Tab-separated table of C-alpha atoms in Angstrom:
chain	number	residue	atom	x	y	z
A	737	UNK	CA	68.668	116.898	35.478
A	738	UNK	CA	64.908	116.095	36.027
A	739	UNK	CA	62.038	118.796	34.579
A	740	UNK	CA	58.992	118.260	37.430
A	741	UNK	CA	55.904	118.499	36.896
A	742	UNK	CA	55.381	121.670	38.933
A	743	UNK	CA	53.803	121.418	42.021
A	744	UNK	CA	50.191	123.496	42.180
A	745	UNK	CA	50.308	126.478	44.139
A	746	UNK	CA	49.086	127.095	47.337
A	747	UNK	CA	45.336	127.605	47.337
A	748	UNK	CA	43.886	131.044	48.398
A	749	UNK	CA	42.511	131.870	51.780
A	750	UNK	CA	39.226	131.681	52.090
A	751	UNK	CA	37.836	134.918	51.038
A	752	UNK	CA	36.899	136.588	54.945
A	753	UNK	CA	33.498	138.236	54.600
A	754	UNK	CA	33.780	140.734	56.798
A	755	UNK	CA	37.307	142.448	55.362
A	756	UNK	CA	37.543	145.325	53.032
A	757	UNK	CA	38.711	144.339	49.549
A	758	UNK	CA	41.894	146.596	50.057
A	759	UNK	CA	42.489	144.078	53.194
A	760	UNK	CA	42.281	141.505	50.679
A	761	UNK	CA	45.452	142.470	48.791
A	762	UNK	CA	47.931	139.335	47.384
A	763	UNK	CA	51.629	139.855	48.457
A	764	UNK	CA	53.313	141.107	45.757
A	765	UNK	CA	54.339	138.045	43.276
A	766	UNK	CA	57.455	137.882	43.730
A	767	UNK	CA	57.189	137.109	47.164
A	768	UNK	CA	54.293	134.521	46.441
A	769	UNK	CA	57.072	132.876	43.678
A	770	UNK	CA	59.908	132.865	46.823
A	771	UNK	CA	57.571	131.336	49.141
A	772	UNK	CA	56.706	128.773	46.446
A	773	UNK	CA	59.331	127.391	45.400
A	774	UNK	CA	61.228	127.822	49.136
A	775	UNK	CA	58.308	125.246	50.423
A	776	UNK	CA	58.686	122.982	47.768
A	777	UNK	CA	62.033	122.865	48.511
A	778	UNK	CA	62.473	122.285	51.725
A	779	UNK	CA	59.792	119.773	51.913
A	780	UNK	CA	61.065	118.151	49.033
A	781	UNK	CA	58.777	117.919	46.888
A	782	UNK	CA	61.584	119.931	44.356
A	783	UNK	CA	64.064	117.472	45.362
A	784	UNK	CA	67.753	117.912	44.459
A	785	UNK	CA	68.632	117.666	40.862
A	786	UNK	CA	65.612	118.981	40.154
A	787	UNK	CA	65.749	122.096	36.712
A	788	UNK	CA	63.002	124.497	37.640
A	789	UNK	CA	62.127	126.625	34.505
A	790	UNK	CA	60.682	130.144	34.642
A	791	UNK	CA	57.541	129.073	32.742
A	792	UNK	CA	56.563	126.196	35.155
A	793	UNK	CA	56.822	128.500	37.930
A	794	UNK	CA	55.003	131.325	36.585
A	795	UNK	CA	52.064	129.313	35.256
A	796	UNK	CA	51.754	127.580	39.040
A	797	UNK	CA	51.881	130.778	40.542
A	798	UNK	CA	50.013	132.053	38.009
A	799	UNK	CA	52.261	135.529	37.690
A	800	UNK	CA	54.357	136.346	34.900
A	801	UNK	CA	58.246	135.678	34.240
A	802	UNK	CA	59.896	138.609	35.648
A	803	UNK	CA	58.667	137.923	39.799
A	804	UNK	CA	59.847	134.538	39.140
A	805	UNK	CA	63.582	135.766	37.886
A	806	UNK	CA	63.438	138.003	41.402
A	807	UNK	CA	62.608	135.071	43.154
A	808	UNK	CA	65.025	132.787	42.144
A	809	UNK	CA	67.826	135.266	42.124
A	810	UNK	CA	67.273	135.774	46.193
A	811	UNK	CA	66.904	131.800	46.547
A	812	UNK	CA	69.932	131.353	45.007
A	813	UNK	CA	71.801	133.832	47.064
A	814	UNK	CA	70.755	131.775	49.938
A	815	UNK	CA	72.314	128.634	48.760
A	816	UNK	CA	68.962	126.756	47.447
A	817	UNK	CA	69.544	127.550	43.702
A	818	UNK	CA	72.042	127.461	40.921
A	819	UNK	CA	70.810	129.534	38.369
A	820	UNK	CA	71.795	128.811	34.163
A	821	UNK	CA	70.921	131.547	31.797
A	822	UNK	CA	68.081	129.989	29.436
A	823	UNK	CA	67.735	126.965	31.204
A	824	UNK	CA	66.611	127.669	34.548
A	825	UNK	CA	67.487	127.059	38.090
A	826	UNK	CA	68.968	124.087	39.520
A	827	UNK	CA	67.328	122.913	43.255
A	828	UNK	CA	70.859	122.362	44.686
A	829	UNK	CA	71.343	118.307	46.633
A	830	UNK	CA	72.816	118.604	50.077
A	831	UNK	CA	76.407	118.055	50.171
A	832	UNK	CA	78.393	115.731	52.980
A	833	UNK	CA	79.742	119.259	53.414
A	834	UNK	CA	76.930	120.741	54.335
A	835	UNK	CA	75.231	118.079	56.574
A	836	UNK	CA	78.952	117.673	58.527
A	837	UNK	CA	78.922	122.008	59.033
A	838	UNK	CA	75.215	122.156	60.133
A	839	UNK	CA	75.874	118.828	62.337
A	840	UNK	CA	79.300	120.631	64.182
A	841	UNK	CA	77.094	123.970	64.533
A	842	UNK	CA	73.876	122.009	66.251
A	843	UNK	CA	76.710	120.075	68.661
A	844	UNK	CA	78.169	123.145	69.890
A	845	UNK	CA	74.819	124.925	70.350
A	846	UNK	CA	72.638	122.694	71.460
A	847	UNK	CA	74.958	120.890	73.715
A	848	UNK	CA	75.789	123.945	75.449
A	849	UNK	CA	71.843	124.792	75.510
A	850	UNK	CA	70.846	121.691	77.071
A	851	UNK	CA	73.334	122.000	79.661
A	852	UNK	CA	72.624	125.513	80.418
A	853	UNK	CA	68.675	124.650	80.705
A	854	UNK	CA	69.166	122.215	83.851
A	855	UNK	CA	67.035	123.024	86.178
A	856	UNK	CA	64.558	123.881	83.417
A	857	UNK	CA	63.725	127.813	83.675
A	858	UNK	CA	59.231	128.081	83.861
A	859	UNK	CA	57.180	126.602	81.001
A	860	UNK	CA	60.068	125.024	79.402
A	861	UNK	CA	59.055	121.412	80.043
A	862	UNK	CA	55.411	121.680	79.654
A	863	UNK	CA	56.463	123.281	76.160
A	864	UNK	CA	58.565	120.616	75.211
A	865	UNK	CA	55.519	118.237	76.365
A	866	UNK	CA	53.303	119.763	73.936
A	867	UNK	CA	55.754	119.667	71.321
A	868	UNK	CA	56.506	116.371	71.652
A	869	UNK	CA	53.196	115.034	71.960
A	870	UNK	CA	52.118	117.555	68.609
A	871	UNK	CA	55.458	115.544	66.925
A	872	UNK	CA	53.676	112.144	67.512
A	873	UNK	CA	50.526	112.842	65.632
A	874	UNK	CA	51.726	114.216	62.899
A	875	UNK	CA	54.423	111.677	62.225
A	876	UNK	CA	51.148	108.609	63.186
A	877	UNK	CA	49.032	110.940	60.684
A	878	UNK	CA	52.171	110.437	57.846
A	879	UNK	CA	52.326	114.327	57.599
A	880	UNK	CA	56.489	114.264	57.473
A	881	UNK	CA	56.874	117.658	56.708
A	882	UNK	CA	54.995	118.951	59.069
A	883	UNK	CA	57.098	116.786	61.861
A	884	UNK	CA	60.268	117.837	60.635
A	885	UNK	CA	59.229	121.614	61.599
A	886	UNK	CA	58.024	120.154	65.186
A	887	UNK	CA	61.247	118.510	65.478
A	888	UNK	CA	63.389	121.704	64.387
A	889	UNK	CA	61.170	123.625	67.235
A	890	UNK	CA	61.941	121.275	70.185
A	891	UNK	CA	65.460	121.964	69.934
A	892	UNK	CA	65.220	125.784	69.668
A	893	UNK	CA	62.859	126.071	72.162
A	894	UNK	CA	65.550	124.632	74.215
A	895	UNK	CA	68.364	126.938	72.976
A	896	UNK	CA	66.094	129.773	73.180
A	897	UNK	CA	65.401	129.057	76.547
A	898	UNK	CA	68.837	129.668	77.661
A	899	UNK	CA	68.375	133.259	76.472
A	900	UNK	CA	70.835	134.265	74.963
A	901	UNK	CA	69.591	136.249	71.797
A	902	UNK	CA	73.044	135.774	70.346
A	903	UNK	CA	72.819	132.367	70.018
A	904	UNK	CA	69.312	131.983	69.347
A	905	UNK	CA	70.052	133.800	66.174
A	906	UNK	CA	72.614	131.566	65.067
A	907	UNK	CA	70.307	128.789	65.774
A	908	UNK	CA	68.074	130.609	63.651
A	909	UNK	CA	70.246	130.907	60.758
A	910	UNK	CA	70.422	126.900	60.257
A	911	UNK	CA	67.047	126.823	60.180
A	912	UNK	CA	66.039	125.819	56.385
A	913	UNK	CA	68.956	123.624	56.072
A	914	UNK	CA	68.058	121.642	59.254
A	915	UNK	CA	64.257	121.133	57.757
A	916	UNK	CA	65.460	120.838	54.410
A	917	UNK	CA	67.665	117.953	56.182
A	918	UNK	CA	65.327	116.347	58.413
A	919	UNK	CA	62.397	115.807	55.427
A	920	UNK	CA	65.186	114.070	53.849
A	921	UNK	CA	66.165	111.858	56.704
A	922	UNK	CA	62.221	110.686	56.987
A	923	UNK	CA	62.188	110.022	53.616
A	924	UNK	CA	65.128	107.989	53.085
A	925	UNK	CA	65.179	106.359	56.741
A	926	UNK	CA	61.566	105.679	57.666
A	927	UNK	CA	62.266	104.272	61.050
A	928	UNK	CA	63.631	107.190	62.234
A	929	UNK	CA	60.804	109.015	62.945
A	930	UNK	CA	60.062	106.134	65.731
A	931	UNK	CA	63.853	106.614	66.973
A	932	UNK	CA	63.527	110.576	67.084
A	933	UNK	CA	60.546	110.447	69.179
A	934	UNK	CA	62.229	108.085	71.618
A	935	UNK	CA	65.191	110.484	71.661
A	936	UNK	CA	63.222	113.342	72.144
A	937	UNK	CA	61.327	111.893	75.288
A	938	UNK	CA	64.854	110.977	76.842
A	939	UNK	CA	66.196	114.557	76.150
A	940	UNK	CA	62.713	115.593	78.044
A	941	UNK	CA	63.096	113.388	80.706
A	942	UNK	CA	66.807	114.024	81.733
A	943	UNK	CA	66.071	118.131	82.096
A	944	UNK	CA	63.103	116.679	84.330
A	945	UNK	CA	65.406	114.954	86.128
A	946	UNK	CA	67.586	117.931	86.249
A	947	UNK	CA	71.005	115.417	85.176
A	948	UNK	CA	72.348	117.803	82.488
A	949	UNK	CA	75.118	115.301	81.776
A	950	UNK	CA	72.569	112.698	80.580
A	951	UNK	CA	70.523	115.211	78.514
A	952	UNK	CA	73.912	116.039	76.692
A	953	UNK	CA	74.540	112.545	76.156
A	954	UNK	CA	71.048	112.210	73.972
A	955	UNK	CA	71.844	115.145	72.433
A	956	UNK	CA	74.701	114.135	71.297
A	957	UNK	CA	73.948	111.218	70.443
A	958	UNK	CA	70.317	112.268	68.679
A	959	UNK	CA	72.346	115.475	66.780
A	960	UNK	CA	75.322	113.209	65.242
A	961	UNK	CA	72.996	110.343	63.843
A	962	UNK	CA	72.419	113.013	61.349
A	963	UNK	CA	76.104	112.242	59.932
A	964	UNK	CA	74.536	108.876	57.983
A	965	UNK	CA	73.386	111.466	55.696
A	966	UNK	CA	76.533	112.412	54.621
A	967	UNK	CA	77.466	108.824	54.127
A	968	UNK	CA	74.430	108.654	51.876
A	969	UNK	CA	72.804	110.402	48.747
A	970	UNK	CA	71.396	113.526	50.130
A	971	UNK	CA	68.885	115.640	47.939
């Protein structure tokens, strides 16, 4: 197990001159703890492996100890943490498990989605356009995190365009494991960024094109590359 050096916390807004102090008011700390730690997390910067102590976090919050044991008792409940009783909490590596369930999930969805969005119902492509081109400068600019939540919103702007609330909310409930997952991919598999973007323009152009059957085949194809991971060492 590795003890980080914390990462700082995220600076204040700028204080808005023309608010009332009461406006002003922090979110209560254990929230600012949760969204902490969750952001580190999922960007990777607490990396699997990783033995987060209640003091660290407290003095990069800057709050005391007992937000930070609320905190990491509702990130462990959803399946970030492993909490040890004097020790800390343990930032929990992906398992092959977990990559091969979110993988099946995103096939059955998406695939389905994709089909379903052919022809493309209004402002669906320019969306994706935008999206796509936003993906690009990000990824030239070396901002991977950032890119992975770009790439996580082309594909459920496409299942929520289909809409079917049902299914956008299951979408919705892969969400942190599919950024937590794609930060790692960039990481560990540089080149893929260039391969993503390529996949994401054929995806685009195939619902422009109106062939459904080709804009499953990408996203088939684009979705189960994510299997290497599970061939690899995930964090």
């Amino acid at each position: 197990m590795r003890m980080p050096a914390a990462p700082p916390a995220p600076p204040a807004p700028p204080h808005p001159s023309l608010k009332s102090p009461k406006s002003l008011k922090q979110p209560p700390a254990a929230e600012r703890v949760y969204a902490h730690v969750k952001q580190a997390v999922l960007e990777r910067r607490y990396e699997g492996g990783t033995l987060l102590t209640e003091g660290e976090l407290a003095e990069a919050v800057g709050v005391s100890r007992t937000p930070v044991r609320e905190a990491l008792l509702k990130l462990e409940v959803e399946g970030l943490l492993r909490l040890y009783p004097k020790k800390g909490a343990l930032v929990l590596p992906v398992s092959a498990q977990e990559i091969a369930d979110v993988v099946e999930t995103r096939l059955l969805v998406e695939t389905h989605s994709v089909r379903k969005a052919v022809p493309a119902p209004p402002g669906l492509l320019d969306r994706l356009t935008e999206l796509l081109e936003k993906q690009r400068e990000q990824a030239e600019s070396g901002d991977l995190a950032a890119a992975a939540v770009t790439d996580r919103c082309f594909h459920a702007e496409i299942v929520r365009s289909g809409g079917n609330d049902i299914l956008s909310r299951l979408y919705d409930q892969l969400r942190d494991r599919q950024l937590r997952m794609g930060v790692a991919v960039m990481h560990s598999h540089p080149d893929r960024i260039a391969k993503t973007l390529a996949e994401h323009e054929e995806i685009l152009a195939a619902l422009t094109a109106e062939d459904a059957e080709a804009a499953v085949d990408v996203v088939t194809r684009h979705v189960g590359w994510f299997q290497h991971l599970a061939r690899g060492a995930a964090r």
